[in-house]
C-alpha positions as protocol buffer text, in pm:
chain_id: "A"
residue {
  index: 1
  type: MET
  ca { x: -1875 y: 1427 z: 3718 }
}
residue {
  index: 2
  type: GLU
  ca { x: -1586 y: 1241 z: 3551 }
}
residue {
  index: 3
  type: GLU
  ca { x: -1771 y: 1215 z: 3226 }
}
residue {
  index: 4
  type: GLU
  ca { x: -1842 y: 1589 z: 3237 }
}
residue {
  index: 5
  type: ARG
  ca { x: -1468 y: 1665 z: 3285 }
}
residue {
  index: 6
  type: GLU
  ca { x: -1378 y: 1430 z: 2999 }
}
residue {
  index: 7
  type: SER
  ca { x: -1636 y: 1598 z: 2776 }
}
residue {
  index: 8
  type: GLU
  ca { x: -1493 y: 1945 z: 2869 }
}
residue {
  index: 9
  type: LEU
  ca { x: -1139 y: 1823 z: 2812 }
}
residue {
  index: 10
  type: SER
  ca { x: -1240 y: 1687 z: 2471 }
}
residue {
  index: 11
  type: ILE
  ca { x: -1400 y: 2020 z: 2381 }
}
residue {
  index: 12
  type: LEU
  ca { x: -1087 y: 2212 z: 2495 }
}
residue {
  index: 13
  type: ARG
  ca { x: -860 y: 1977 z: 2298 }
}
residue {
  index: 14
  type: HIS
  ca { x: -1075 y: 2026 z: 1994 }
}
residue {
  index: 15
  type: SER
  ca { x: -1075 y: 2402 z: 2034 }
}
residue {
  index: 16
  type: LEU
  ca { x: -699 y: 2405 z: 2091 }
}
residue {
  index: 17
  type: GLY
  ca { x: -650 y: 2203 z: 1771 }
}
residue {
  index: 18
  type: ARG
  ca { x: -856 y: 2449 z: 1578 }
}
residue {
  index: 19
  type: LEU
  ca { x: -661 y: 2741 z: 1730 }
}
residue {
  index: 20
  type: ASN
  ca { x: -334 y: 2575 z: 1632 }
}
residue {
  index: 21
  type: SER
  ca { x: -459 y: 2529 z: 1278 }
}
residue {
  index: 22
  type: SER
  ca { x: -568 y: 2886 z: 1256 }
}
residue {
  index: 23
  type: GLN
  ca { x: -237 y: 3004 z: 1396 }
}
residue {
  index: 24
  type: LEU
  ca { x: -49 y: 2801 z: 1137 }
}
residue {
  index: 25
  type: ALA
  ca { x: -269 y: 2934 z: 856 }
}
residue {
  index: 26
  type: LEU
  ca { x: -205 y: 3292 z: 972 }
}
residue {
  index: 27
  type: LYS
  ca { x: 174 y: 3234 z: 996 }
}
residue {
  index: 28
  type: ILE
  ca { x: 170 y: 3107 z: 637 }
}
residue {
  index: 29
  type: GLU
  ca { x: -39 y: 3404 z: 525 }
}
residue {
  index: 30
  type: VAL
  ca { x: 198 y: 3651 z: 699 }
}
residue {
  index: 31
  type: LYS
  ca { x: 497 y: 3484 z: 536 }
}
residue {
  index: 32
  type: GLY
  ca { x: 333 y: 3521 z: 197 }
}
residue {
  index: 33
  type: LEU
  ca { x: 237 y: 3887 z: 261 }
}
residue {
  index: 34
  type: THR
  ca { x: 593 y: 3962 z: 380 }
}
residue {
  index: 35
  type: SER
  ca { x: 735 y: 3817 z: 61 }
}
residue {
  index: 36
  type: GLU
  ca { x: 486 y: 4003 z: -148 }
}
residue {
  index: 37
  type: ASN
  ca { x: 578 y: 4324 z: 42 }
}
residue {
  index: 38
  type: VAL
  ca { x: 946 y: 4278 z: -35 }
}
residue {
  index: 39
  type: LYS
  ca { x: 870 y: 4224 z: -408 }
}
residue {
  index: 40
  type: LEU
  ca { x: 647 y: 4540 z: -416 }
}
residue {
  index: 41
  type: ARG
  ca { x: 914 y: 4747 z: -241 }
}
residue {
  index: 42
  type: GLN
  ca { x: 1170 y: 4631 z: -496 }
}
residue {
  index: 43
  type: ARG
  ca { x: 937 y: 4727 z: -777 }
}
residue {
  index: 44
  type: VAL
  ca { x: 866 y: 5065 z: -628 }
}
residue {
  index: 45
  type: HIS
  ca { x: 1240 y: 5127 z: -590 }
}
residue {
  index: 46
  type: THR
  ca { x: 1294 y: 5030 z: -956 }
}
residue {
  index: 47
  type: LEU
  ca { x: 1013 y: 5260 z: -1068 }
}
residue {
  index: 48
  type: GLU
  ca { x: 1153 y: 5547 z: -867 }
}
residue {
  index: 49
  type: ASN
  ca { x: 1495 y: 5500 z: -1020 }
}
residue {
  index: 50
  type: ASN
  ca { x: 1358 y: 5476 z: -1367 }
}
residue {
  index: 51
  type: LEU
  ca { x: 1147 y: 5788 z: -1318 }
}
residue {
  index: 52
  type: SER
  ca { x: 1448 y: 5971 z: -1186 }
}
residue {
  index: 53
  type: ILE
  ca { x: 1649 y: 5869 z: -1492 }
}
residue {
  index: 54
  type: LEU
  ca { x: 1368 y: 5966 z: -1727 }
}
residue {
  index: 55
  type: ILE
  ca { x: 1325 y: 6308 z: -1564 }
}
residue {
  index: 56
  type: THR
  ca { x: 1704 y: 6364 z: -1593 }
}
residue {
  index: 57
  type: LYS
  ca { x: 1701 y: 6270 z: -1962 }
}
residue {
  index: 58
  type: LEU
  ca { x: 1396 y: 6490 z: -2031 }
}
residue {
  index: 59
  type: SER
  ca { x: 1549 y: 6785 z: -1859 }
}
residue {
  index: 60
  type: GLU
  ca { x: 1860 y: 6747 z: -2073 }
}
residue {
  index: 61
  type: ASN
  ca { x: 1655 y: 6746 z: -2396 }
}
residue {
  index: 62
  type: LYS
  ca { x: 1641 y: 7113 z: -2511 }
}
residue {
  index: 63
  type: LYS
  ca { x: 1324 y: 7076 z: -2715 }
}
residue {
  index: 64
  type: ILE
  ca { x: 1130 y: 6912 z: -2436 }
}
residue {
  index: 65
  type: LYS
  ca { x: 1277 y: 7155 z: -2185 }
}
residue {
  index: 66
  type: LYS
  ca { x: 1131 y: 7443 z: -2392 }
}
residue {
  index: 67
  type: LEU
  ca { x: 794 y: 7279 z: -2392 }
}
residue {
  index: 68
  type: ILE
  ca { x: 797 y: 7233 z: -2012 }
}
residue {
  index: 69
  type: GLU
  ca { x: 905 y: 7592 z: -1942 }
}
């Protein structure tokens, strides 16, 4: 009976250790994805600004404006 409990405790400890390792790996992955998300948001913002500037410049160019119309 005591040996069975010790065996079960050992299995539970091992499982808990694996869960803790998995949790740590997931935290690291989430941190990396969050950082990547921030960088991508910044790039999208920059692209949107550049596109807006380009559209404004194109609309001011009379030759291109005629082509668009």
